[in-house]
Every structure is written in C-alpha cells, then in structure tokens.
Short mmCIF file of C-alpha atoms in Angstrom, two decimals:
data_model
loop_
_atom_site.label_atom_id
_atom_site.label_comp_id
_atom_site.label_asym_id
_atom_site.label_seq_id
_atom_site.Cartn_x
_atom_site.Cartn_y
_atom_site.Cartn_z
CA MET B 1 84.02 -13.60 -1.38
CA THR B 2 82.57 -12.19 2.21
CA ALA B 3 79.64 -10.65 3.03
CA SER B 4 81.75 -7.49 4.03
CA ASN B 5 83.43 -7.24 0.56
CA SER B 6 79.75 -7.69 -1.12
CA THR B 7 76.61 -5.46 -1.70
CA ILE B 8 74.18 -6.57 1.03
CA PHE B 9 70.32 -6.39 0.03
CA SER B 10 67.54 -6.53 2.30
CA VAL B 11 64.65 -9.04 0.72
CA SER B 12 62.28 -6.04 -0.35
CA GLU B 13 65.41 -4.24 -2.05
CA LEU B 14 66.27 -7.66 -4.07
CA ASN B 15 62.43 -7.90 -4.93
CA LEU B 16 61.95 -4.22 -5.95
CA LYS B 17 65.46 -4.66 -8.40
CA ALA B 18 63.83 -8.27 -9.59
CA ARG B 19 60.77 -6.86 -10.38
CA LYS B 20 62.52 -3.68 -12.26
CA ALA B 21 64.60 -6.03 -13.96
CA LEU B 22 61.65 -8.19 -15.42
CA GLU B 23 59.64 -5.35 -16.46
CA ARG B 24 62.34 -3.71 -18.03
CA ASP B 25 63.63 -6.51 -19.92
CA MET B 26 60.41 -8.60 -21.09
CA GLY B 27 58.16 -5.94 -21.73
CA GLU B 28 54.40 -6.82 -22.83
CA VAL B 29 54.10 -10.18 -24.13
CA TRP B 30 51.42 -12.50 -25.45
CA VAL B 31 50.84 -16.05 -23.59
CA GLU B 32 48.36 -18.56 -24.47
CA GLY B 33 47.00 -21.20 -22.10
CA GLU B 34 44.29 -22.78 -19.87
CA LEU B 35 42.70 -20.89 -17.13
CA SER B 36 42.68 -22.21 -13.34
CA ASN B 37 41.87 -21.06 -10.10
CA VAL B 38 39.83 -18.02 -11.39
CA SER B 39 38.83 -15.83 -8.33
CA ARG B 40 36.81 -12.51 -8.09
CA PRO B 41 37.43 -10.94 -4.90
CA ALA B 42 35.33 -7.99 -3.68
CA SER B 43 37.68 -5.52 -4.93
CA GLY B 44 36.93 -6.23 -8.49
CA HIS B 45 40.19 -7.39 -9.55
CA ILE B 46 40.43 -11.09 -11.08
CA TYR B 47 43.23 -13.38 -9.94
CA PHE B 48 44.00 -16.79 -11.90
CA THR B 49 46.25 -19.24 -13.24
CA LEU B 50 47.29 -19.66 -16.64
CA LYS B 51 48.93 -22.97 -17.43
CA ASP B 52 49.72 -25.51 -19.97
CA ASP B 53 50.87 -29.14 -19.71
CA ARG B 54 54.31 -28.37 -18.22
CA ALA B 55 54.42 -25.18 -16.26
CA GLN B 56 51.62 -22.68 -14.86
CA ILE B 57 52.03 -18.50 -13.85
CA ARG B 58 50.27 -16.49 -11.48
CA CYS B 59 48.17 -13.72 -13.19
CA ALA B 60 46.47 -10.54 -12.05
CA LEU B 61 43.72 -8.57 -14.39
CA PHE B 62 43.01 -5.33 -12.26
CA ARG B 63 39.27 -4.21 -12.12
CA GLN B 64 40.16 -0.97 -14.60
CA ARG B 65 40.98 -3.48 -17.21
CA ALA B 66 38.66 -5.97 -16.21
CA ARG B 67 35.55 -3.88 -17.48
CA PHE B 68 37.00 -4.42 -21.30
CA VAL B 69 37.32 -8.43 -21.10
CA ALA B 70 34.90 -10.13 -23.24
CA ALA B 71 36.16 -13.57 -22.77
CA PRO B 72 34.15 -15.53 -20.22
CA MET B 73 37.00 -15.85 -17.81
CA ARG B 74 36.03 -19.32 -16.63
CA ASP B 75 38.31 -22.54 -15.34
CA GLY B 76 38.97 -24.65 -18.08
CA ASP B 77 38.82 -21.78 -20.69
CA GLN B 78 41.73 -21.62 -23.34
CA VAL B 79 42.68 -18.23 -23.67
CA LYS B 80 45.21 -15.59 -25.11
CA LEU B 81 46.52 -13.15 -22.78
CA ARG B 82 48.54 -9.88 -23.24
CA GLY B 83 50.24 -8.34 -20.33
CA ARG B 84 53.74 -7.67 -18.89
CA VAL B 85 55.86 -9.85 -16.92
CA SER B 86 56.36 -8.42 -12.80
CA LEU B 87 56.69 -9.67 -9.44
CA PHE B 88 54.66 -9.22 -6.51
CA GLU B 89 57.24 -7.76 -3.93
CA PRO B 90 55.49 -8.46 -0.75
CA ARG B 91 55.55 -12.40 -1.29
CA GLY B 92 57.86 -12.56 -4.26
CA ASP B 93 55.95 -14.04 -6.20
CA TYR B 94 56.54 -14.20 -9.97
CA GLN B 95 53.37 -13.17 -11.75
CA LEU B 96 51.86 -11.64 -15.00
CA ILE B 97 49.79 -8.49 -15.23
CA ALA B 98 47.35 -8.91 -17.99
CA GLU B 99 45.89 -6.04 -20.04
CA ALA B 100 43.76 -7.89 -22.06
CA VAL B 101 42.39 -11.24 -22.63
CA GLN B 102 40.28 -12.96 -25.34
CA ALA B 103 39.16 -16.56 -26.10
CA ALA B 104 41.85 -18.41 -28.14
CA GLY B 105 41.18 -19.31 -31.65
CA LEU B 106 38.88 -15.86 -31.50
CA GLY B 107 41.16 -13.78 -33.83
CA GLU B 108 41.19 -16.31 -36.39
CA LEU B 109 37.32 -16.60 -36.42
CA LEU B 110 36.92 -12.77 -36.50
CA ALA B 111 39.60 -12.74 -39.34
CA ALA B 112 37.34 -15.46 -41.14
CA PHE B 113 34.22 -13.67 -40.48
CA GLU B 114 35.95 -10.31 -41.93
CA ARG B 115 37.03 -11.89 -45.35
CA LEU B 116 33.49 -13.69 -45.50
CA LYS B 117 31.80 -10.00 -45.03
CA ALA B 118 33.91 -8.40 -47.34
CA GLN B 119 33.26 -10.83 -50.12
CA LEU B 120 29.45 -11.20 -49.48
CA GLU B 121 29.16 -7.39 -49.34
CA GLY B 122 30.97 -6.84 -52.79
CA GLU B 123 28.65 -9.36 -54.32
CA GLY B 124 25.58 -7.70 -53.14
CA VAL B 125 24.19 -10.13 -50.70
CA PHE B 126 23.57 -7.21 -48.39
CA ALA B 127 21.53 -5.25 -50.47
CA ASN B 128 18.09 -6.04 -49.28
CA THR B 129 15.89 -3.29 -48.49
CA ARG B 130 12.44 -4.72 -49.04
CA PRO B 131 9.85 -3.06 -46.55
CA LEU B 132 8.07 -5.45 -43.98
CA PRO B 133 4.15 -6.26 -43.83
CA PHE B 134 3.26 -4.67 -40.53
CA PRO B 135 1.68 -6.44 -38.94
CA PRO B 136 2.09 -9.62 -41.01
CA ARG B 137 -0.36 -12.35 -41.60
CA LYS B 138 1.64 -15.19 -40.47
CA ILE B 139 4.84 -14.86 -38.60
CA LEU B 140 7.13 -18.19 -39.80
CA ILE B 141 9.77 -18.48 -37.09
CA LEU B 142 13.28 -20.54 -37.61
CA SER B 143 14.55 -21.25 -33.88
CA SER B 144 15.22 -23.72 -31.51
CA ALA B 145 11.78 -25.11 -29.93
CA SER B 146 13.36 -25.37 -26.53
CA GLY B 147 15.81 -22.07 -26.65
CA ALA B 148 15.09 -19.02 -24.61
CA ALA B 149 14.49 -16.98 -27.86
CA ILE B 150 11.30 -18.57 -28.53
CA ARG B 151 9.94 -17.96 -25.25
CA ASP B 152 11.01 -14.20 -25.25
CA VAL B 153 9.19 -14.08 -28.81
CA LEU B 154 5.84 -15.74 -27.69
CA ALA B 155 5.59 -13.85 -24.51
CA VAL B 156 5.92 -10.73 -26.53
CA PHE B 157 3.26 -11.60 -29.08
CA GLU B 158 0.86 -12.41 -26.24
CA ALA B 159 1.54 -9.34 -24.52
CA ARG B 160 1.40 -6.92 -27.38
CA TRP B 161 -0.54 -8.52 -30.13
CA PRO B 162 -2.21 -11.95 -28.85
CA LEU B 163 -3.94 -12.24 -32.60
CA ALA B 164 -0.71 -12.81 -33.97
CA ASP B 165 -0.61 -15.87 -36.29
CA VAL B 166 2.91 -17.78 -35.51
CA THR B 167 4.11 -20.67 -36.74
CA LEU B 168 7.37 -22.43 -35.39
CA ILE B 169 9.60 -24.49 -37.57
CA PRO B 170 12.37 -25.77 -35.17
CA VAL B 171 15.80 -25.94 -36.33
CA PRO B 172 19.17 -26.15 -34.81
CA VAL B 173 20.91 -22.98 -34.11
CA GLN B 174 24.37 -23.97 -32.99
CA GLY B 175 26.87 -26.86 -34.36
CA ALA B 176 27.47 -28.14 -37.90
CA ASP B 177 23.97 -29.02 -38.40
CA ALA B 178 22.63 -25.65 -38.10
CA ALA B 179 23.06 -23.86 -41.06
CA PRO B 180 21.99 -26.90 -43.43
CA ALA B 181 18.96 -27.01 -41.38
CA MET B 182 18.06 -23.37 -41.61
CA ILE B 183 18.77 -23.48 -45.16
CA SER B 184 16.25 -26.38 -46.19
CA ALA B 185 13.93 -24.77 -43.88
CA LEU B 186 13.90 -21.27 -45.49
CA GLY B 187 13.90 -23.20 -48.90
CA LEU B 188 10.82 -25.26 -47.85
CA LEU B 189 9.10 -22.04 -46.75
CA ASN B 190 9.79 -20.03 -50.18
CA ARG B 191 8.42 -23.08 -52.02
CA GLN B 192 4.98 -22.74 -50.06
CA THR B 193 2.61 -20.99 -52.61
CA ARG B 194 0.24 -19.92 -49.91
CA LEU B 195 2.73 -17.90 -48.50
CA ASP B 196 2.54 -14.08 -49.74
CA PRO B 197 5.64 -11.93 -49.48
CA GLU B 198 3.51 -8.93 -49.30
CA GLN B 199 1.82 -10.66 -46.25
CA ASP B 200 3.74 -12.82 -44.36
CA ILE B 201 7.36 -12.83 -42.91
CA VAL B 202 9.99 -15.15 -41.72
CA LEU B 203 12.17 -14.19 -38.10
CA LEU B 204 15.30 -16.24 -37.99
CA THR B 205 16.02 -16.10 -34.11
CA ARG B 206 18.25 -17.53 -31.24
CA GLY B 207 19.36 -16.39 -28.01
CA GLY B 208 22.99 -14.81 -27.16
CA GLY B 209 26.02 -16.79 -26.95
CA SER B 210 29.88 -16.90 -27.49
CA LEU B 211 31.26 -16.59 -31.18
CA GLU B 212 31.54 -19.80 -31.73
CA ASP B 213 27.92 -20.61 -30.55
CA LEU B 214 26.78 -18.25 -33.25
CA TRP B 215 29.03 -19.34 -35.78
CA ALA B 216 26.24 -21.23 -37.84
CA PHE B 217 24.54 -17.69 -38.70
CA ASN B 218 27.85 -16.66 -40.20
CA ASN B 219 27.72 -19.51 -42.91
CA GLU B 220 28.25 -17.93 -46.43
CA HIS B 221 25.41 -20.16 -47.72
CA LEU B 222 22.90 -19.28 -45.05
CA ALA B 223 23.48 -15.44 -46.13
CA ARG B 224 22.89 -16.40 -49.84
CA ALA B 225 19.67 -18.22 -49.03
CA ILE B 226 18.35 -15.20 -46.86
CA PHE B 227 19.29 -12.75 -49.64
CA HIS B 228 17.63 -14.90 -52.31
CA SER B 229 14.48 -15.37 -50.06
CA ARG B 230 11.10 -14.73 -51.87
CA LEU B 231 9.86 -14.25 -48.55
CA PRO B 232 11.24 -11.06 -46.51
CA VAL B 233 13.42 -12.27 -43.52
CA MET B 234 14.30 -10.34 -40.22
CA SER B 235 17.36 -11.60 -38.36
CA ALA B 236 17.24 -11.56 -34.66
CA VAL B 237 20.37 -13.36 -33.54
CA GLY B 238 22.10 -12.95 -29.82
CA HIS B 239 22.36 -9.72 -27.86
CA GLU B 240 22.65 -6.11 -29.25
CA VAL B 241 26.42 -6.59 -29.44
CA ASP B 242 26.36 -9.61 -31.43
CA VAL B 243 26.31 -9.57 -35.39
CA THR B 244 26.22 -12.28 -37.64
CA LEU B 245 26.37 -12.17 -41.74
CA ALA B 246 22.51 -13.45 -41.24
CA ASP B 247 21.96 -10.01 -39.82
CA PHE B 248 23.67 -8.19 -42.82
CA ALA B 249 21.73 -10.49 -45.69
CA ALA B 250 18.06 -10.14 -43.79
CA ASP B 251 15.96 -7.55 -45.10
CA MET B 252 15.80 -5.95 -41.14
CA ARG B 253 17.64 -6.88 -38.31
CA ALA B 254 16.81 -6.70 -34.63
CA PRO B 255 18.96 -6.44 -31.56
CA THR B 256 17.44 -9.19 -29.57
CA PRO B 257 14.69 -11.63 -30.17
CA SER B 258 12.46 -9.56 -27.86
CA ALA B 259 13.20 -6.61 -30.02
CA ALA B 260 12.21 -8.29 -33.20
CA ALA B 261 8.82 -9.32 -31.51
CA GLU B 262 7.95 -5.66 -30.79
CA ARG B 263 8.88 -4.40 -34.26
CA LEU B 264 6.78 -7.27 -35.99
CA VAL B 265 3.63 -6.54 -34.40
CA PRO B 266 1.64 -3.09 -32.85
CA ASP B 267 0.79 -3.24 -29.36
CA GLN B 268 -2.77 -3.39 -28.62
CA LYS B 269 -2.56 -1.37 -25.28
CA THR B 270 -1.43 1.57 -27.67
CA LEU B 271 -3.69 0.84 -30.48
CA LYS B 272 -6.78 0.64 -28.14
CA ARG B 273 -5.39 4.00 -26.64
CA GLN B 274 -5.50 5.49 -30.09
CA LEU B 275 -8.85 4.22 -30.97
CA GLU B 276 -10.30 5.55 -27.76
CA GLN B 277 -8.72 8.91 -28.59
CA ALA B 278 -10.36 8.82 -31.80
CA GLU B 279 -13.86 7.80 -30.50
CA ASN B 280 -13.54 10.81 -28.23
CA ARG B 281 -12.67 13.20 -31.23
CA LEU B 282 -15.69 11.45 -33.29
CA HIS B 283 -17.90 12.21 -30.44
CA ARG B 284 -16.95 15.75 -29.79
CA ALA B 285 -17.17 16.32 -33.88
CA MET B 286 -20.47 14.73 -33.94
CA GLN B 287 -21.69 16.80 -31.04
CA SER B 288 -20.73 20.14 -32.54
CA ARG B 289 -21.82 19.23 -35.95
CA LEU B 290 -25.75 18.39 -33.89
CA GLU B 291 -25.15 21.64 -31.94
CA ARG B 292 -24.43 23.86 -35.20
CA ASP B 293 -27.26 21.98 -37.25
CA SER B 294 -29.86 22.53 -34.41
CA GLN B 295 -28.94 26.01 -34.27
CA ARG B 296 -29.48 26.36 -38.06
CA LEU B 297 -32.51 24.35 -37.92
CA ASP B 298 -33.63 26.63 -35.32
CA THR B 299 -32.82 29.69 -37.34
CA LEU B 300 -34.80 28.47 -40.07
CA ARG B 301 -37.67 27.32 -38.27
CA ALA B 302 -37.91 31.07 -36.88
CA ARG B 303 -37.68 32.39 -40.35
CA LEU B 304 -40.02 29.77 -41.92
CA ARG B 305 -43.80 31.32 -41.49
CA HIS B 306 -47.37 29.41 -42.49
CA PRO B 307 -49.32 31.68 -45.35
CA GLY B 308 -51.79 31.74 -42.45
CA GLU B 309 -49.80 33.66 -40.09
CA GLN B 310 -48.94 35.95 -43.26
CA LEU B 311 -52.43 36.66 -43.97
CA ASN B 312 -53.26 37.38 -40.29
CA ARG B 313 -50.84 40.08 -40.22
CA GLN B 314 -51.88 41.51 -43.41
CA ARG B 315 -55.29 41.52 -41.74
CA GLN B 316 -54.30 43.13 -38.82
CA HIS B 317 -52.38 45.77 -40.66
CA LEU B 318 -55.42 46.57 -42.65
CA THR B 319 -57.88 46.70 -39.60
CA ALA B 320 -55.09 49.31 -38.27
CA LEU B 321 -55.16 51.47 -41.32
CA THR B 322 -58.82 51.18 -41.31
CA GLN B 323 -58.88 52.65 -37.81
CA ARG B 324 -56.25 55.10 -38.40
CA LEU B 325 -58.57 56.23 -41.28
CA GLN B 326 -61.45 56.44 -39.28
CA ARG B 327 -59.78 58.51 -36.70
CA ALA B 328 -58.59 60.75 -39.40
CA MET B 329 -61.92 61.19 -40.82
CA GLN B 330 -63.40 61.77 -37.66
CA HIS B 331 -60.94 64.67 -36.55
CA ILE B 332 -61.30 66.13 -39.87
CA LEU B 333 -65.15 66.13 -39.18
CA LEU B 334 -64.50 67.52 -35.90
CA GLN B 335 -62.40 70.14 -37.43
CA GLN B 336 -64.92 71.09 -40.11
CA HIS B 337 -67.76 71.16 -37.54
CA ALA B 338 -65.76 73.52 -35.66
CA ARG B 339 -65.19 75.93 -38.45
CA VAL B 340 -68.97 75.34 -39.34
CA THR B 341 -69.74 76.61 -35.67
CA GLN B 342 -67.33 79.66 -36.22
CA LEU B 343 -68.78 80.55 -39.51
CA GLU B 344 -72.49 80.47 -38.25
CA ARG B 345 -71.17 82.94 -35.62
CA ARG B 346 -69.81 84.64 -38.20
CA LEU B 347 -72.90 84.87 -40.44
CA ALA B 348 -75.44 85.73 -37.56
CA SER B 349 -74.26 89.30 -38.20
CA GLN B 350 -74.61 89.22 -41.76
CA ASP B 351 -77.68 88.38 -44.49
CA MET B 352 -77.65 84.72 -42.75
CA ALA B 353 -79.96 83.13 -45.69
CA ARG B 354 -77.69 84.15 -48.31
CA LEU B 355 -74.40 82.95 -46.36
CA TYR B 356 -76.23 80.13 -45.10
CA ARG B 357 -77.03 78.98 -48.46
CA ALA B 358 -73.38 79.63 -49.89
CA GLU B 359 -71.79 77.49 -46.86
CA GLN B 360 -74.31 74.61 -47.02
CA GLU B 361 -73.32 74.27 -50.86
CA ARG B 362 -69.93 74.23 -49.89
CA LEU B 363 -70.16 72.04 -47.21
CA PHE B 364 -71.98 69.69 -49.48
CA SER B 365 -69.17 69.94 -51.69
CA LEU B 366 -66.43 69.13 -48.86
CA GLN B 367 -68.92 66.18 -48.02
CA ARG B 368 -68.90 64.88 -51.47
CA ARG B 369 -64.75 65.08 -51.76
CA LEU B 370 -64.40 63.77 -48.46
CA GLY B 371 -66.67 60.68 -49.01
CA SER B 372 -64.78 60.26 -52.58
CA ALA B 373 -61.31 60.34 -50.91
CA MET B 374 -62.56 58.16 -48.43
CA GLN B 375 -63.40 55.62 -51.18
CA ARG B 376 -59.98 56.12 -52.82
CA ALA B 377 -58.31 55.51 -49.72
CA VAL B 378 -60.26 52.26 -49.03
CA GLU B 379 -59.44 51.10 -52.80
CA VAL B 380 -56.28 51.60 -52.74
CA ARG B 381 -55.75 49.55 -49.47
CA GLN B 382 -57.97 46.99 -50.51
CA MET B 383 -56.01 46.36 -53.55
CA ARG B 384 -52.79 46.29 -51.83
CA LEU B 385 -54.13 43.51 -49.18
CA ASN B 386 -55.32 41.36 -52.68
CA SER B 387 -52.04 41.70 -53.95
CA ALA B 388 -50.47 40.63 -50.69
CA ALA B 389 -53.09 38.05 -50.72
CA ARG B 390 -52.27 36.68 -54.01
CA GLU B 391 -48.56 36.84 -53.41
CA LEU B 392 -49.01 34.83 -50.38
CA ASN B 393 -51.15 32.20 -52.01
CA ALA B 394 -48.79 32.02 -55.06
CA VAL B 395 -46.06 30.37 -52.59
CA SER B 396 -48.62 28.32 -50.73
CA PRO B 397 -48.63 24.55 -51.27
CA LEU B 398 -52.24 24.83 -51.02
CA ALA B 399 -52.42 26.91 -54.12
CA VAL B 400 -50.56 24.59 -56.08
CA LEU B 401 -53.43 21.66 -54.89
CA GLY B 402 -55.99 24.16 -56.03
CA ARG B 403 -54.77 23.94 -59.48
CA GLY B 404 -55.66 20.42 -59.71
CA TYR B 405 -52.53 18.76 -58.19
CA ALA B 406 -52.59 16.12 -55.71
CA ILE B 407 -50.26 14.82 -53.01
CA ALA B 408 -50.03 11.28 -52.78
CA GLN B 409 -49.11 9.43 -49.37
CA ASP B 410 -48.37 5.97 -48.14
CA GLU B 411 -50.09 4.38 -45.02
CA LYS B 412 -47.56 5.69 -43.27
CA GLY B 413 -47.75 9.03 -44.45
CA HIS B 414 -44.62 8.95 -46.62
CA ILE B 415 -45.20 11.12 -50.09
CA ILE B 416 -45.13 8.96 -53.06
CA ARG B 417 -42.78 10.95 -55.64
CA ARG B 418 -42.20 7.77 -58.11
CA ALA B 419 -44.44 5.16 -59.46
CA ASP B 420 -41.92 2.53 -58.22
CA ASP B 421 -42.36 3.36 -54.64
CA THR B 422 -46.16 1.71 -55.13
CA ALA B 423 -47.19 -1.46 -55.20
CA PRO B 424 -50.47 -3.17 -56.89
CA GLY B 425 -53.12 -3.41 -54.14
CA GLN B 426 -51.44 -0.81 -52.25
CA LYS B 427 -53.67 1.84 -50.30
CA LEU B 428 -52.96 5.32 -51.19
CA SER B 429 -54.20 9.03 -49.79
CA LEU B 430 -54.57 11.62 -52.28
CA ARG B 431 -54.58 15.51 -50.65
CA LEU B 432 -56.42 17.58 -52.88
CA GLY B 433 -57.10 21.38 -52.84
CA GLU B 434 -60.17 20.50 -50.65
CA GLY B 435 -60.59 17.17 -48.96
CA LYS B 436 -58.65 13.98 -49.33
CA LEU B 437 -59.59 10.56 -51.41
CA SER B 438 -58.78 7.13 -50.44
CA VAL B 439 -57.30 5.03 -53.63
CA GLU B 440 -56.24 1.80 -54.39
CA VAL B 441 -53.26 0.88 -56.77
CA LYS B 442 -54.32 -1.03 -59.69
CA ARG B 443 -51.22 -1.03 -61.76
CA ARG B 444 -48.19 1.27 -62.34
CA TYR B 445 -47.05 3.18 -65.43
CA LYS B 446 -43.48 4.15 -66.22
CA LYS B 447 -44.72 7.43 -67.97
#
C-alpha cells in the first residue's frame, strides 16, 4: 500500500482521533495505585503520576474537582481514583483525567463505621442526654500530653476561666493501644468516689487527622464505656468535619478541642461585664430609693409639728380673736356714743330731765348687756382654747410622762424597751414628767 492509496493524517488529527477513541471506548474507570511526582502549579490544577510495581500513567486533577478531594494527595500515598482515560493532544501523552480521589481502604473503613454506628444506635448507646455542670468543679481530660489539642484547651481555659480545676490523664490517642488505654482511664475515673457526676466532667479530646488516625475513637468498646460512664463525658475529637462513635456516645460533642473548652467554662470578661452592669443597676436603684425616701422624709418632717408649736399657734389665734373683740367693742361703743350724742341733741328741745333719766336707764341696760355678751364671748373663746390645749396635751409624749411613766435610756441615749437589753451594774437615765433621774440596774426581772 502506498501513501497515495491511504488516508494521510496530520499529527494533530491522529492525536484527536486517538483521544476520541479512548474516551469513547473506555469511559469512566476506577484505578488504584501509588502517587508520585505530585505537582500543584499556580493554576490550581494538580498533576501527578499513578503507578504500581509494573507500570505508571500520567494523571490530571483540574481545579474545579480538586476543591472537593479530601485525600491528602502526597507522594507515596495509596489512593483510589475515578476518572476517564484520555490523551493530551499537544504532546500525545496518554493520561487519566481524575474526577474523584480517595485514600485506599477508606471505603472499607467508612462501611465498617456505618455498620458499627447502626448497631450501637440500635442498642441505645447514643441516647445520653445528661445536662453538663456549668462550670464544672473538676475537668478531667483524657488526651495526649504532647498533642496540640491539650495546648489549645489549656490556652482557652487560661484566657476564659483561670479558676478551672483541670487534671490531665495522659493516654495515647492513636494506634492499637489508644482505645484500651482510654477505656481503662475512664473506668478508673468512674471508680473515684470523690468525683461527683453533678459537679465534675470528663473531656475526651485530640486534634485532627485522617480517618485512620482517628479510628481508635470508633472503637465499640470505648463507645460503650462512654455510654455507661457515671461521670458525664464531652467528646471533642478532630476538626468540625470529623465525627466518631465516641462523639455520638458522649453526653455532648464539641466540633474542636478549643470549642469544647469554651463550652465548659464561662468567659471571665463576659461575667465581669455582667457584674459591672448589675453593679450599675444596683447603684442606680439604691440612688433612686434614697431619693424617694429622702423626699418622703422631708414630707413627713414638714407635716410633723411639736406640741409647743401647736400651742403657740392657738395662743396667736386667741390673741387675734381678743383683738378683734376689742376692736368690735370699741366700734360698738363709738356707735353708741354717737347715738347718745344725737339723742342728747334731740332731747335739748324736750323735757331733758325725763328723757335723760329714760335714756340713762337704757344706756345702763345696754352696758350691762354688752358686759354680759363680752363675758360670754371671752368664756367661749377660753373654752375653745382649753379644748385645743387638752387635745394637744393628749398626743404629747410629755403628757404620758406626766401620768407617772418614765423613759429609760442607756449611756448612749438609746431607749431601753426590754429588761434583757440591760445588765446588772449598768447606768441608766430615767426621764420623768418633770426632770431626770440617774439610776443603776441592780437586778433584772422577766415580768
């Protein structure tokens, strides 16, 4: 066959046909292998090689898909990859365009996790809903002594609530020995009679990691130990997206170790601010109460009058009445005198002797009546004054003393109301209706 009798392709046409044939015939495939030559250029795409002990293939994971890949994507990692076989036309490179990447073995672990979760949930192991003490008296932390989680937790406690009583029980949090160690430590704590489930709490925590790193917290025996724990348990394992069986079995789950510390103790700054606000409200309430009581005291003081003041006002009133009576009498006398003068002029043309005698008798009669009226008016006013004086004297504390009672006071002027308020030999002052006495207590009597 010569070239003139065959279809002649350009290189680009050949590569195009090869790419279409690969994509059409192969479709999507799952491939498992080891990562190598992982590259992350500025474009956001990820380029790498997937290999086994006998072959390798170039792979590309474009930026749109790379954002959703949870696998670490490090050289040497064993992964499972879903993608489509293709060909990079400019270089003629056979390659695999990745759509999804996950760590090898992750599917089996997730399946085991879901099976165990369903089993424990059916048994009621995830039914703990006990309220946690806030703030707890003691916080017992099961975690690694050298991990980042314990440092984060202690830093939050120091910043929010330095008074927190924290005890670290160091246990491994990864590997085959982790779950038995945590179960043993939890059992030991629950046997401590000095620990009170109403006041103390256990915090089970560690930092983030892969599903394999956190697998110890998916141990069914650990989940059961948490469920049967006498002490309430808070779980804070990994990051917010990490969820373990220990989280489901615990009384409360926190998304991170730091979040757990924040939920366990109050914020001293917030409490200080609330205390200052309460103090300000109390100060304002006290000030308002004092102002109201002061106004009420002023009102009562203005209404309260000493008996002497009442007597003085009655005397002043009596004096005013007497002056009015005198002025009225003088006015009447002037009127009578004017009339007498008028009558005298009228009598000048009449029998003066007879008229004089008649009018003189009438005048004497009026004078007697006026004297009697004045006397009665003075007596009425005097009776009113005496009545007012008796009323005032009835409410006066001095009147009570005048009836034979006495007021006993100690050296500081405090009034003695009970015999038990005195002591033999104590000096007392007795205030009588007239004068005072200094006495000494010889003996006390109950009645």
